Structure formats: C-alpha cells, structure tokens
PDB file of C-alpha atoms and ligand atoms in Angstrom:
ATOM      1  CA  UNK A   1     -29.647  -1.554  25.492  1.00  0.00           C
ATOM      2  CA  UNK A   2     -29.981  -0.103  21.962  1.00  0.00           C
ATOM      3  CA  UNK A   3     -28.977  -2.237  18.966  1.00  0.00           C
ATOM      4  CA  UNK A   4     -26.282   0.292  18.116  1.00  0.00           C
ATOM      5  CA  UNK A   5     -24.624  -0.080  21.521  1.00  0.00           C
ATOM      6  CA  UNK A   6     -24.860  -3.863  21.222  1.00  0.00           C
ATOM      7  CA  UNK A   7     -23.109  -3.704  17.841  1.00  0.00           C
ATOM      8  CA  UNK A   8     -20.330  -1.511  19.302  1.00  0.00           C
ATOM      9  CA  UNK A   9     -19.768  -4.126  22.027  1.00  0.00           C
ATOM     10  CA  UNK A  10     -19.656  -6.907  19.432  1.00  0.00           C
ATOM     11  CA  UNK A  11     -17.168  -4.971  17.345  1.00  0.00           C
ATOM     12  CA  UNK A  12     -14.950  -4.390  20.386  1.00  0.00           C
ATOM     13  CA  UNK A  13     -15.106  -8.079  21.176  1.00  0.00           C
ATOM     14  CA  UNK A  14     -14.291  -8.994  17.535  1.00  0.00           C
ATOM     15  CA  UNK A  15     -11.203  -6.730  17.590  1.00  0.00           C
ATOM     16  CA  UNK A  16     -10.016  -8.224  20.881  1.00  0.00           C
ATOM     17  CA  UNK A  17     -10.556 -11.798  19.646  1.00  0.00           C
ATOM     18  CA  UNK A  18      -8.637 -11.195  16.425  1.00  0.00           C
ATOM     19  CA  UNK A  19      -5.742  -9.713  18.396  1.00  0.00           C
ATOM     20  CA  UNK A  20      -5.693 -12.417  21.097  1.00  0.00           C
ATOM     21  CA  UNK A  21      -6.010 -15.312  18.618  1.00  0.00           C
ATOM     22  CA  UNK A  22      -3.907 -14.113  15.723  1.00  0.00           C
ATOM     23  CA  UNK A  23      -2.021 -10.982  16.815  1.00  0.00           C
ATOM     24  CA  UNK A  24      -3.729  -8.688  14.261  1.00  0.00           C
ATOM     25  CA  UNK A  25      -4.648  -5.378  15.865  1.00  0.00           C
ATOM     26  CA  UNK A  26      -7.383  -3.274  14.269  1.00  0.00           C
ATOM     27  CA  UNK A  27      -8.075  -1.219  17.417  1.00  0.00           C
ATOM     28  CA  UNK A  28      -6.511   1.890  15.877  1.00  0.00           C
ATOM     29  CA  UNK A  29      -8.320   1.867  12.563  1.00  0.00           C
ATOM     30  CA  UNK A  30     -10.670   4.752  11.841  1.00  0.00           C
ATOM     31  CA  UNK A  31     -13.927   3.432  13.370  1.00  0.00           C
ATOM     32  CA  UNK A  32     -16.525   4.401  10.746  1.00  0.00           C
ATOM     33  CA  UNK A  33     -14.814   2.805   7.735  1.00  0.00           C
ATOM     34  CA  UNK A  34     -13.732  -0.215   9.792  1.00  0.00           C
ATOM     35  CA  UNK A  35     -17.344  -0.766  10.849  1.00  0.00           C
ATOM     36  CA  UNK A  36     -18.506  -0.595   7.218  1.00  0.00           C
ATOM     37  CA  UNK A  37     -15.994  -3.246   6.162  1.00  0.00           C
ATOM     38  CA  UNK A  38     -16.814  -5.485   9.099  1.00  0.00           C
ATOM     39  CA  UNK A  39     -20.534  -5.334   8.310  1.00  0.00           C
ATOM     40  CA  UNK A  40     -19.792  -6.160   4.654  1.00  0.00           C
ATOM     41  CA  UNK A  41     -17.626  -9.104   5.745  1.00  0.00           C
ATOM     42  CA  UNK A  42     -20.476 -10.398   7.942  1.00  0.00           C
ATOM     43  CA  UNK A  43     -22.891 -10.290   5.018  1.00  0.00           C
ATOM     44  CA  UNK A  44     -20.397 -11.849   2.542  1.00  0.00           C
ATOM     45  CA  UNK A  45     -19.554 -14.747   4.863  1.00  0.00           C
ATOM     46  CA  UNK A  46     -23.203 -15.367   5.777  1.00  0.00           C
ATOM     47  CA  UNK A  47     -22.537 -14.845   9.494  1.00  0.00           C
ATOM     48  CA  UNK A  48     -25.669 -14.121  11.507  1.00  0.00           C
ATOM     49  CA  UNK A  49     -23.933 -11.485  13.624  1.00  0.00           C
ATOM     50  CA  UNK A  50     -20.544  -9.974  14.355  1.00  0.00           C
ATOM     51  CA  UNK A  51     -20.342 -12.256  17.403  1.00  0.00           C
ATOM     52  CA  UNK A  52     -20.734 -15.183  15.040  1.00  0.00           C
ATOM     53  CA  UNK A  53     -17.774 -13.832  13.085  1.00  0.00           C
ATOM     54  CA  UNK A  54     -15.764 -13.711  16.328  1.00  0.00           C
ATOM     55  CA  UNK A  55     -16.595 -17.362  16.990  1.00  0.00           C
ATOM     56  CA  UNK A  56     -15.406 -18.380  13.539  1.00  0.00           C
ATOM     57  CA  UNK A  57     -12.186 -16.407  14.089  1.00  0.00           C
ATOM     58  CA  UNK A  58     -11.703 -18.456  17.270  1.00  0.00           C
ATOM     59  CA  UNK A  59     -12.736 -21.853  15.958  1.00  0.00           C
ATOM     60  CA  UNK A  60     -11.395 -21.841  12.370  1.00  0.00           C
ATOM     61  CA  UNK A  61      -7.765 -20.709  11.969  1.00  0.00           C
ATOM     62  CA  UNK A  62      -8.120 -20.880   8.162  1.00  0.00           C
ATOM     63  CA  UNK A  63     -10.862 -18.245   8.303  1.00  0.00           C
ATOM     64  CA  UNK A  64      -8.234 -15.606   9.118  1.00  0.00           C
ATOM     65  CA  UNK A  65      -7.165 -15.136   5.465  1.00  0.00           C
ATOM     66  CA  UNK A  66     -10.742 -14.369   4.491  1.00  0.00           C
ATOM     67  CA  UNK A  67     -11.151 -11.980   7.400  1.00  0.00           C
ATOM     68  CA  UNK A  68      -7.962 -10.025   6.587  1.00  0.00           C
ATOM     69  CA  UNK A  69      -8.899  -9.896   2.917  1.00  0.00           C
ATOM     70  CA  UNK A  70     -12.375  -8.652   3.846  1.00  0.00           C
ATOM     71  CA  UNK A  71     -11.119  -5.977   6.228  1.00  0.00           C
ATOM     72  CA  UNK A  72      -8.567  -4.564   3.837  1.00  0.00           C
ATOM     73  CA  UNK A  73      -9.437  -2.390   0.844  1.00  0.00           C
ATOM     74  CA  UNK A  74      -7.038  -3.495  -1.915  1.00  0.00           C
ATOM     75  CA  UNK A  75      -8.320  -0.982  -4.421  1.00  0.00           C
ATOM     76  CA  UNK A  76      -5.658   0.507  -6.688  1.00  0.00           C
ATOM     77  CA  UNK A  77      -4.773   1.275 -10.283  1.00  0.00           C
ATOM     78  CA  UNK A  78      -1.578   1.566 -12.304  1.00  0.00           C
ATOM     79  CA  UNK A  79       0.022   5.009 -12.296  1.00  0.00           C
ATOM     80  CA  UNK A  80      -2.815   6.166 -10.018  1.00  0.00           C
ATOM     81  CA  UNK A  81      -2.617   9.973  -9.789  1.00  0.00           C
ATOM     82  CA  UNK A  82      -0.318  10.131 -12.855  1.00  0.00           C
ATOM     83  CA  UNK A  83       1.231  13.454 -11.825  1.00  0.00           C
ATOM     84  CA  UNK A  84       2.750  11.663  -8.805  1.00  0.00           C
ATOM     85  CA  UNK A  85       4.542   9.161 -11.067  1.00  0.00           C
ATOM     86  CA  UNK A  86       5.535  11.966 -13.390  1.00  0.00           C
ATOM     87  CA  UNK A  87       7.080  13.794 -10.380  1.00  0.00           C
ATOM     88  CA  UNK A  88       8.835  10.607  -9.267  1.00  0.00           C
ATOM     89  CA  UNK A  89      10.279  10.226 -12.737  1.00  0.00           C
ATOM     90  CA  UNK A  90      11.316  13.863 -13.182  1.00  0.00           C
ATOM     91  CA  UNK A  91      12.363  14.882  -9.676  1.00  0.00           C
ATOM     92  CA  UNK A  92      13.153  11.828  -7.552  1.00  0.00           C
ATOM     93  CA  UNK A  93      14.686   9.155  -9.832  1.00  0.00           C
ATOM     94  CA  UNK A  94      17.491  11.456 -11.060  1.00  0.00           C
ATOM     95  CA  UNK A  95      18.533  11.901  -7.394  1.00  0.00           C
ATOM     96  CA  UNK A  96      18.227   8.193  -6.605  1.00  0.00           C
ATOM     97  CA  UNK A  97      20.351   7.458  -9.688  1.00  0.00           C
ATOM     98  CA  UNK A  98      23.438   8.634  -7.745  1.00  0.00           C
ATOM     99  CA  UNK A  99      23.185   5.674  -5.333  1.00  0.00           C
ATOM    100  CA  UNK A 100      25.038   2.459  -6.242  1.00  0.00           C
ATOM    101  CA  UNK A 101      21.941   0.460  -5.230  1.00  0.00           C
ATOM    102  CA  UNK A 102      18.373   1.749  -4.937  1.00  0.00           C
ATOM    103  CA  UNK A 103      16.059   0.309  -2.303  1.00  0.00           C
ATOM    104  CA  UNK A 104      12.357   1.138  -2.403  1.00  0.00           C
ATOM    105  CA  UNK A 105       9.605   0.092  -0.011  1.00  0.00           C
ATOM    106  CA  UNK A 106       6.055   0.031  -1.300  1.00  0.00           C
ATOM    107  CA  UNK A 107       3.921  -0.406   1.808  1.00  0.00           C
ATOM    108  CA  UNK A 108       0.256  -1.352   1.351  1.00  0.00           C
ATOM    109  CA  UNK A 109       0.832  -2.549  -2.236  1.00  0.00           C
ATOM    110  CA  UNK A 110      -2.610  -4.179  -2.593  1.00  0.00           C
ATOM    111  CA  UNK A 111      -2.731  -6.132  -5.902  1.00  0.00           C
ATOM    112  CA  UNK A 112       0.581  -4.667  -7.033  1.00  0.00           C
ATOM    113  CA  UNK A 113      -0.563  -2.064  -9.566  1.00  0.00           C
ATOM    114  CA  UNK A 114       1.837   0.543  -8.156  1.00  0.00           C
ATOM    115  CA  UNK A 115       4.639  -2.010  -7.949  1.00  0.00           C
ATOM    116  CA  UNK A 116       4.525  -2.699 -11.690  1.00  0.00           C
ATOM    117  CA  UNK A 117       4.162   1.027 -12.317  1.00  0.00           C
ATOM    118  CA  UNK A 118       7.350   1.707 -10.353  1.00  0.00           C
ATOM    119  CA  UNK A 119       9.198  -1.152 -12.039  1.00  0.00           C
ATOM    120  CA  UNK A 120       8.308   0.319 -15.454  1.00  0.00           C
ATOM    121  CA  UNK A 121       9.469   3.795 -14.378  1.00  0.00           C
ATOM    122  CA  UNK A 122      12.786   2.439 -13.136  1.00  0.00           C
ATOM    123  CA  UNK A 123      13.228   0.388 -16.293  1.00  0.00           C
ATOM    124  CA  UNK A 124      12.591   3.365 -18.566  1.00  0.00           C
ATOM    125  CA  UNK A 125      15.028   5.514 -16.620  1.00  0.00           C
ATOM    126  CA  UNK A 126      17.724   2.814 -16.885  1.00  0.00           C
ATOM    127  CA  UNK A 127      17.746   2.184 -13.124  1.00  0.00           C
ATOM    128  CA  UNK A 128      15.913  -1.086 -12.714  1.00  0.00           C
ATOM    129  CA  UNK A 129      18.926  -3.370 -12.716  1.00  0.00           C
ATOM    130  CA  UNK A 130      20.361  -1.703  -9.607  1.00  0.00           C
ATOM    131  CA  UNK A 131      16.998  -1.428  -7.845  1.00  0.00           C
ATOM    132  CA  UNK A 132      15.211  -3.579  -5.325  1.00  0.00           C
ATOM    133  CA  UNK A 133      11.516  -3.042  -4.543  1.00  0.00           C
ATOM    134  CA  UNK A 134      10.057  -4.449  -1.309  1.00  0.00           C
ATOM    135  CA  UNK A 135       6.310  -4.698  -1.807  1.00  0.00           C
ATOM    136  CA  UNK A 136       4.392  -5.404   1.392  1.00  0.00           C
ATOM    137  CA  UNK A 137       0.810  -5.684   2.570  1.00  0.00           C
ATOM    138  CA  UNK A 138      -1.185  -7.125   5.421  1.00  0.00           C
ATOM    139  CA  UNK A 139      -3.503  -8.971   3.039  1.00  0.00           C
ATOM    140  CA  UNK A 140      -1.873 -12.216   1.877  1.00  0.00           C
ATOM    141  CA  UNK A 141      -4.579 -12.874  -0.715  1.00  0.00           C
ATOM    142  CA  UNK A 142      -3.849  -9.512  -2.360  1.00  0.00           C
ATOM    143  CA  UNK A 143      -0.094 -10.163  -2.155  1.00  0.00           C
ATOM    144  CA  UNK A 144      -0.464 -13.463  -3.986  1.00  0.00           C
ATOM    145  CA  UNK A 145      -2.384 -11.718  -6.744  1.00  0.00           C
ATOM    146  CA  UNK A 146       0.215  -8.953  -6.818  1.00  0.00           C
ATOM    147  CA  UNK A 147       2.925 -11.529  -7.453  1.00  0.00           C
ATOM    148  CA  UNK A 148       0.883 -12.900 -10.384  1.00  0.00           C
ATOM    149  CA  UNK A 149       0.709  -9.520 -12.106  1.00  0.00           C
ATOM    150  CA  UNK A 150      -2.593 -10.371 -13.792  1.00  0.00           C
ATOM    151  CA  UNK A 151      -5.391  -7.834 -14.142  1.00  0.00           C
ATOM    152  CA  UNK A 152      -8.777  -7.575 -15.882  1.00  0.00           C
ATOM    153  CA  UNK A 153      -8.415  -6.561 -19.555  1.00  0.00           C
ATOM    154  CA  UNK A 154     -11.135  -3.988 -18.894  1.00  0.00           C
ATOM    155  CA  UNK A 155      -8.593  -2.034 -16.761  1.00  0.00           C
ATOM    156  CA  UNK A 156      -6.061  -1.778 -19.601  1.00  0.00           C
ATOM    157  CA  UNK A 157      -7.484   1.417 -21.042  1.00  0.00           C
ATOM    158  CA  UNK A 158      -7.386   3.366 -17.745  1.00  0.00           C
ATOM    159  CA  UNK A 159      -3.930   1.982 -16.928  1.00  0.00           C
ATOM    160  CA  UNK A 160      -2.637   3.002 -20.372  1.00  0.00           C
ATOM    161  CA  UNK A 161      -4.082   6.528 -20.111  1.00  0.00           C
ATOM    162  CA  UNK A 162      -2.519   6.957 -16.680  1.00  0.00           C
ATOM    163  CA  UNK A 163       0.830   5.674 -18.008  1.00  0.00           C
ATOM    164  CA  UNK A 164       0.812   8.205 -20.850  1.00  0.00           C
ATOM    165  CA  UNK A 165      -0.116  11.041 -18.500  1.00  0.00           C
ATOM    166  CA  UNK A 166       2.712   9.961 -16.188  1.00  0.00           C
ATOM    167  CA  UNK A 167       5.172  10.558 -19.050  1.00  0.00           C
ATOM    168  CA  UNK A 168       5.343   6.959 -20.306  1.00  0.00           C
ATOM    169  CA  UNK A 169       7.876   6.606 -23.112  1.00  0.00           C
ATOM    170  CA  UNK A 170       6.233   3.769 -25.056  1.00  0.00           C
ATOM    171  CA  UNK A 171       2.896   2.008 -25.057  1.00  0.00           C
ATOM    172  CA  UNK A 172       1.866   0.263 -21.866  1.00  0.00           C
ATOM    173  CA  UNK A 173       0.866  -2.762 -23.951  1.00  0.00           C
ATOM    174  CA  UNK A 174       4.593  -3.293 -24.598  1.00  0.00           C
ATOM    175  CA  UNK A 175       4.764  -4.531 -21.017  1.00  0.00           C
ATOM    176  CA  UNK A 176       1.877  -6.993 -20.942  1.00  0.00           C
ATOM    177  CA  UNK A 177       0.331  -9.858 -22.888  1.00  0.00           C
ATOM    178  CA  UNK A 178      -3.445  -9.873 -23.345  1.00  0.00           C
ATOM    179  CA  UNK A 179      -5.161 -13.240 -23.134  1.00  0.00           C
ATOM    180  CA  UNK A 180      -8.918 -13.725 -23.056  1.00  0.00           C
ATOM    181  CA  UNK A 181     -10.260 -11.261 -20.499  1.00  0.00           C
ATOM    182  CA  UNK A 182      -6.930 -10.745 -18.748  1.00  0.00           C
ATOM    183  CA  UNK A 183      -3.640  -8.910 -19.120  1.00  0.00           C
ATOM    184  CA  UNK A 184      -0.433 -10.284 -17.625  1.00  0.00           C
ATOM    185  CA  UNK A 185       2.627  -8.130 -17.018  1.00  0.00           C
ATOM    186  CA  UNK A 186       6.063  -9.373 -18.117  1.00  0.00           C
ATOM    187  CA  UNK A 187       7.793 -11.616 -15.605  1.00  0.00           C
ATOM    188  CA  UNK A 188      10.944  -9.565 -16.061  1.00  0.00           C
ATOM    189  CA  UNK A 189       9.235  -6.609 -14.308  1.00  0.00           C
ATOM    190  CA  UNK A 190       9.256  -8.449 -11.012  1.00  0.00           C
ATOM    191  CA  UNK A 191      12.775  -9.849 -11.137  1.00  0.00           C
ATOM    192  CA  UNK A 192      13.883  -7.280  -8.561  1.00  0.00           C
ATOM    193  CA  UNK A 193      10.687  -7.248  -6.490  1.00  0.00           C
ATOM    194  CA  UNK A 194      10.235  -8.993  -3.140  1.00  0.00           C
ATOM    195  CA  UNK A 195       6.601  -9.479  -2.110  1.00  0.00           C
ATOM    196  CA  UNK A 196       6.207  -9.953   1.642  1.00  0.00           C
ATOM    197  CA  UNK A 197       3.640  -9.857   4.405  1.00  0.00           C
ATOM    198  CA  UNK A 198       4.156  -6.897   6.730  1.00  0.00           C
ATOM    199  CA  UNK A 199       1.677  -5.383   9.169  1.00  0.00           C
ATOM    200  CA  UNK A 200       2.164  -1.649   9.632  1.00  0.00           C
ATOM    201  CA  UNK A 201       0.192  -1.764  12.921  1.00  0.00           C
ATOM    202  CA  UNK A 202       2.558  -4.106  14.691  1.00  0.00           C
ATOM    203  CA  UNK A 203       5.690  -4.935  12.668  1.00  0.00           C
ATOM    204  CA  UNK A 204       8.997  -3.051  12.756  1.00  0.00           C
ATOM    205  CA  UNK A 205      11.459  -1.540  10.294  1.00  0.00           C
ATOM    206  CA  UNK A 206      11.470  -3.630   7.127  1.00  0.00           C
ATOM    207  CA  UNK A 207      14.663  -2.436   5.471  1.00  0.00           C
ATOM    208  CA  UNK A 208      16.739   0.719   5.006  1.00  0.00           C
ATOM    209  CA  UNK A 209      15.483   2.409   1.871  1.00  0.00           C
ATOM    210  CA  UNK A 210      15.812   5.613  -0.149  1.00  0.00           C
ATOM    211  CA  UNK A 211      12.123   5.832  -1.146  1.00  0.00           C
ATOM    212  CA  UNK A 212       8.926   4.765   0.548  1.00  0.00           C
ATOM    213  CA  UNK A 213       5.595   4.805  -1.245  1.00  0.00           C
ATOM    214  CA  UNK A 214       2.650   4.368   1.070  1.00  0.00           C
ATOM    215  CA  UNK A 215      -0.385   5.818  -0.612  1.00  0.00           C
ATOM    216  CA  UNK A 216      -3.996   5.609   0.486  1.00  0.00           C
ATOM    217  CA  UNK A 217      -3.240   3.461   3.529  1.00  0.00           C
ATOM    218  CA  UNK A 218      -2.900   6.003   6.372  1.00  0.00           C
ATOM    219  CA  UNK A 219      -6.439   7.241   5.670  1.00  0.00           C
ATOM    220  CA  UNK A 220      -7.724   4.027   7.248  1.00  0.00           C
ATOM    221  CA  UNK A 221      -5.819   4.621  10.521  1.00  0.00           C
ATOM    222  CA  UNK A 222      -6.541   6.873  13.501  1.00  0.00           C
ATOM    223  CA  UNK A 223      -4.031   9.606  14.456  1.00  0.00           C
ATOM    224  CA  UNK A 224      -2.085   7.466  16.926  1.00  0.00           C
ATOM    225  CA  UNK A 225      -1.549   4.671  14.400  1.00  0.00           C
ATOM    226  CA  UNK A 226      -0.684   7.158  11.641  1.00  0.00           C
ATOM    227  CA  UNK A 227       2.037   8.560  13.891  1.00  0.00           C
ATOM    228  CA  UNK A 228       3.359   5.070  14.673  1.00  0.00           C
ATOM    229  CA  UNK A 229       3.583   4.212  10.999  1.00  0.00           C
ATOM    230  CA  UNK A 230       5.131   7.546  10.036  1.00  0.00           C
ATOM    231  CA  UNK A 231       7.824   7.073  12.709  1.00  0.00           C
ATOM    232  CA  UNK A 232       8.486   3.628  11.253  1.00  0.00           C
ATOM    233  CA  UNK A 233       8.901   5.211   7.824  1.00  0.00           C
ATOM    234  CA  UNK A 234      11.204   7.931   9.154  1.00  0.00           C
ATOM    235  CA  UNK A 235      13.387   5.260  10.824  1.00  0.00           C
ATOM    236  CA  UNK A 236      13.468   3.190   7.613  1.00  0.00           C
ATOM    237  CA  UNK A 237      14.607   6.042   5.385  1.00  0.00           C
ATOM    238  CA  UNK A 238      18.214   7.070   4.768  1.00  0.00           C
ATOM    239  CA  UNK A 239      18.916  10.764   5.333  1.00  0.00           C
ATOM    240  CA  UNK A 240      17.603  12.658   2.333  1.00  0.00           C
ATOM    241  CA  UNK A 241      15.324   9.702   1.549  1.00  0.00           C
ATOM    242  CA  UNK A 242      11.851  10.292   0.077  1.00  0.00           C
ATOM    243  CA  UNK A 243       8.380   9.535   1.379  1.00  0.00           C
ATOM    244  CA  UNK A 244       5.372   9.591  -0.940  1.00  0.00           C
ATOM    245  CA  UNK A 245       1.850   9.594   0.546  1.00  0.00           C
ATOM    246  CA  UNK A 246      -1.633   9.529  -0.942  1.00  0.00           C
ATOM    247  CA  UNK A 247      -3.373  12.668  -2.175  1.00  0.00           C
ATOM    248  CA  UNK A 248      -5.554  12.920   0.969  1.00  0.00           C
ATOM    249  CA  UNK A 249      -2.629  12.234   3.333  1.00  0.00           C
ATOM    250  CA  UNK A 250      -0.191  14.706   4.848  1.00  0.00           C
ATOM    251  CA  UNK A 251       2.599  15.051   7.404  1.00  0.00           C
ATOM    252  CA  UNK A 252       1.096  18.290   8.748  1.00  0.00           C
ATOM    253  CA  UNK A 253       0.340  18.063  12.497  1.00  0.00           C
ATOM    254  CA  UNK A 254       1.986  14.644  12.858  1.00  0.00           C
ATOM    255  CA  UNK A 255       4.841  13.724  15.218  1.00  0.00           C
ATOM    256  CA  UNK A 256       7.318  13.477  12.315  1.00  0.00           C
ATOM    257  CA  UNK A 257       6.470  16.783  10.671  1.00  0.00           C
ATOM    258  CA  UNK A 258       9.793  18.297  11.778  1.00  0.00           C
ATOM    259  CA  UNK A 259      11.834  15.359  10.465  1.00  0.00           C
ATOM    260  CA  UNK A 260      10.837  16.004   6.849  1.00  0.00           C
ATOM    261  CA  UNK A 261      10.883  18.835   4.333  1.00  0.00           C
ATOM    262  CA  UNK A 262       8.097  19.251   1.807  1.00  0.00           C
ATOM    263  CA  UNK A 263       9.672  18.308  -1.552  1.00  0.00           C
ATOM    264  CA  UNK A 264       6.684  18.419  -3.901  1.00  0.00           C
ATOM    265  CA  UNK A 265       3.453  18.973  -1.990  1.00  0.00           C
ATOM    266  CA  UNK A 266       0.935  18.427  -4.839  1.00  0.00           C
ATOM    267  CA  UNK A 267       2.544  15.011  -5.355  1.00  0.00           C
ATOM    268  CA  UNK A 268       2.677  14.477  -1.570  1.00  0.00           C
ATOM    269  CA  UNK A 269       6.423  13.968  -1.740  1.00  0.00           C
ATOM    270  CA  UNK A 270       8.479  14.633   1.397  1.00  0.00           C
ATOM    271  CA  UNK A 271      12.204  14.378   2.011  1.00  0.00           C
ATOM    272  CA  UNK A 272      13.767  13.270   5.264  1.00  0.00           C
ATOM    273  CA  UNK A 273      16.459  15.571   6.618  1.00  0.00           C
ATOM    274  CA  UNK A 274      19.224  14.889   9.115  1.00  0.00           C
ATOM    275  CA  UNK A 275      18.217  15.243  12.813  1.00  0.00           C
ATOM    276  CA  UNK A 276      18.335  18.911  13.888  1.00  0.00           C
TER     277      UNK A 276
HETATM  278  C1  LIG B   1      -6.520   1.348  -0.802  1.00  0.00           C
HETATM  279  S1  LIG B   1      -5.204   0.224  -0.824  1.00  0.00           S
HETATM  280  C2  LIG B   1      -3.868   1.239  -1.427  1.00  0.00           C
HETATM  281  C3  LIG B   1      -3.180   0.621  -2.596  1.00  0.00           C
HETATM  282  C4  LIG B   1      -2.135   1.499  -3.273  1.00  0.00           C
HETATM  283  N1  LIG B   1      -1.119   1.920  -2.352  1.00  0.00           N
HETATM  284  C5  LIG B   1      -2.804   2.702  -3.923  1.00  0.00           C
HETATM  285  O1  LIG B   1      -2.721   3.792  -3.392  1.00  0.00           O
HETATM  286  O2  LIG B   1      -3.389   2.528  -4.973  1.00  0.00           O
HETATM  287  C6  LIG B   1      -4.827   0.026   0.915  1.00  0.00           C
HETATM  288  C7  LIG B   1      -3.965  -1.191   1.221  1.00  0.00           C
HETATM  289  O3  LIG B   1      -3.441  -1.050   2.567  1.00  0.00           O
HETATM  290  C8  LIG B   1      -3.362  -2.319   3.105  1.00  0.00           C
HETATM  291  N2  LIG B   1      -3.300  -2.242   4.576  1.00  0.00           N
HETATM  292  C9  LIG B   1      -4.287  -1.892   5.442  1.00  0.00           C
HETATM  293  N3  LIG B   1      -3.866  -1.989   6.718  1.00  0.00           N
HETATM  294  C10 LIG B   1      -2.562  -2.394   6.650  1.00  0.00           C
HETATM  295  C11 LIG B   1      -1.588  -2.664   7.613  1.00  0.00           C
HETATM  296  N4  LIG B   1      -1.859  -2.557   8.938  1.00  0.00           N
HETATM  297  N5  LIG B   1      -0.377  -3.085   7.210  1.00  0.00           N
HETATM  298  C12 LIG B   1      -0.092  -3.222   5.898  1.00  0.00           C
HETATM  299  N6  LIG B   1      -0.978  -2.959   4.899  1.00  0.00           N
HETATM  300  C13 LIG B   1      -2.206  -2.551   5.285  1.00  0.00           C
HETATM  301  C14 LIG B   1      -4.621  -3.020   2.617  1.00  0.00           C
HETATM  302  O4  LIG B   1      -4.518  -4.410   2.724  1.00  0.00           O
HETATM  303  C15 LIG B   1      -4.723  -2.527   1.188  1.00  0.00           C
HETATM  304  O5  LIG B   1      -4.121  -3.396   0.289  1.00  0.00           O
END
C-alpha cells in the first residue's frame, strides 16, 4: 500500500476516534485543508504519526483542547473587510434600531476581533445598551482569549486603519489601553456579550436573532455541512433577519438560496424573507 493511502486510512481513523470519544465530528470538513491542519498538529505535538495522535485522543482526555485548537484556524482581524462593517453600520443597524431588543449571533468568533468590532459599531450608533451579542466558537482556547480582549500591540495599526475605513467616528485607541506589547479593549465593550462554546457541525439553534455574522467559517466545510449550517442560520433568524458571510462565501447553489434575498452582495449580506 502506498504511504498516501496509509495516511488516508489514519486520517479516517483519527476522525472516527475523535467522534466516538468526544462527539466532535470533522468528517464533513473540506479534506485538503483539514489534512494540512492535522499534519501541522502532528508536528507541533511531536506525535510520530497520525495514529499516535489518535491514541493520545483516546488515552488523554485533556489532550482534546489542544486538538481542537490545532484543527481550528482562529485567524481574524478587527473590522476585517472594512466595507462590510461600513455596510452594517449604514444599511443594517438603522433597520435593527427599530427592534426593542437586538440579538446578534457571531458564529466562529475566533479570538473575538469581530465581536469587539461589532460592539464598537453598536456603541457608536447608540444601540449597544439594547443589544446582546452571542459569540460562539468550537475552539475553547480561542474563546477564552476572546473574552480577555487582549491583542498584540503590533496589530493596533491594521485594526485602526480598518476601523477608519469602516467609518469609525473616533480613534480606535479610545477603546483600548496599551500596555507593554499588548492592547486590551475596554471591559465595557463586552458587558452585553455572551461567549459560549457551540459546534456548528452538531449543535442546534442557539437563539432567535436578527443578525448572524459567520464569516470565513463555511469555507472549511464541505457542501453538505455548509447546507446544514445555513439551515441552522435560517432557522435562527427572525423574518427579515440578516445573514453576513465571508467574502469567499455565498448562498448561491445552496439549499437555503430561496429563503433569502441578496441585500448587499459585495458585503455578502443576505436577508431572510417569509416562507413563500
Ligand atoms: C478563520 S476563523 C474566522 C474568524 C472570523 N469570523 C473572521 O472572519 O475573521 C474560523 C473560526 O471558525 C471556527 N470553527 C471551525 N469549525 C467550527 C465549528 N464546527 N463550529 C464552530 N466554530 C467553528 C474556528 O475555531 C475558527 O475560530
């Protein structure tokens, strides 16, 4: 048997072990990028083979955190794709303002960069006090860091430029304190944020919300899992609620395509309509 085939078998076995032992199902992740992350995890943890990783998953329950952190890609930035946040500010928040309470789900929030971005937007539009943001991810290590709101000072320049391009009203530095090599966002920005573990592959509706941001997450899933997650989003949104995807993601050719109208395609903003 060729090495490549042997590796495929080991990967299949790893996926089954993780599911059987811990209930995490990676079977429907896009295979090429999943394989890359699994190989990197093997190297980082010093495992001799992927089978050795499977054994650690079986024998050491505490290893799971490290595995989930290694398999996820918690890469993000504040006001990433600034035109999206500008569109949210200009087109979506004025509509959400008519609700007595605003509920937002940020799925796949990584280290929380988009969560603080949203909190700042809501604050500047005078809506934060009546808003609740549910920020979820599969990766508990990333979620803990998200709740801290601490980032490398070297990111401040990019974050500030994005903020200005997104129509920021002040200076981003008004919202954080710089200390040594780190910046820490004001505690008040997370007073209406709930950070929680939620697995889009297996968990159900999280809450009924008027806006879902799930950007740069679906790209890691195969078509079947993308459809599952998109149906979950549709069922979590109020009628006329908004869905915002990443710049490489789309509802075209998915099972929910007919349940949404394109609202602002360059910003990947869709609006749910009532069942036809
Ligand atoms: C590239 S980051 C996206 C961060 C942010 N939304 C952005 O666009 O900048 C992808 C995130 O999706 C999360 N993720 C991957 N699979 C997931 C799943 N099944 N359920 C929940 N989150 C998941 C990862 O842990 C990671 O934090």
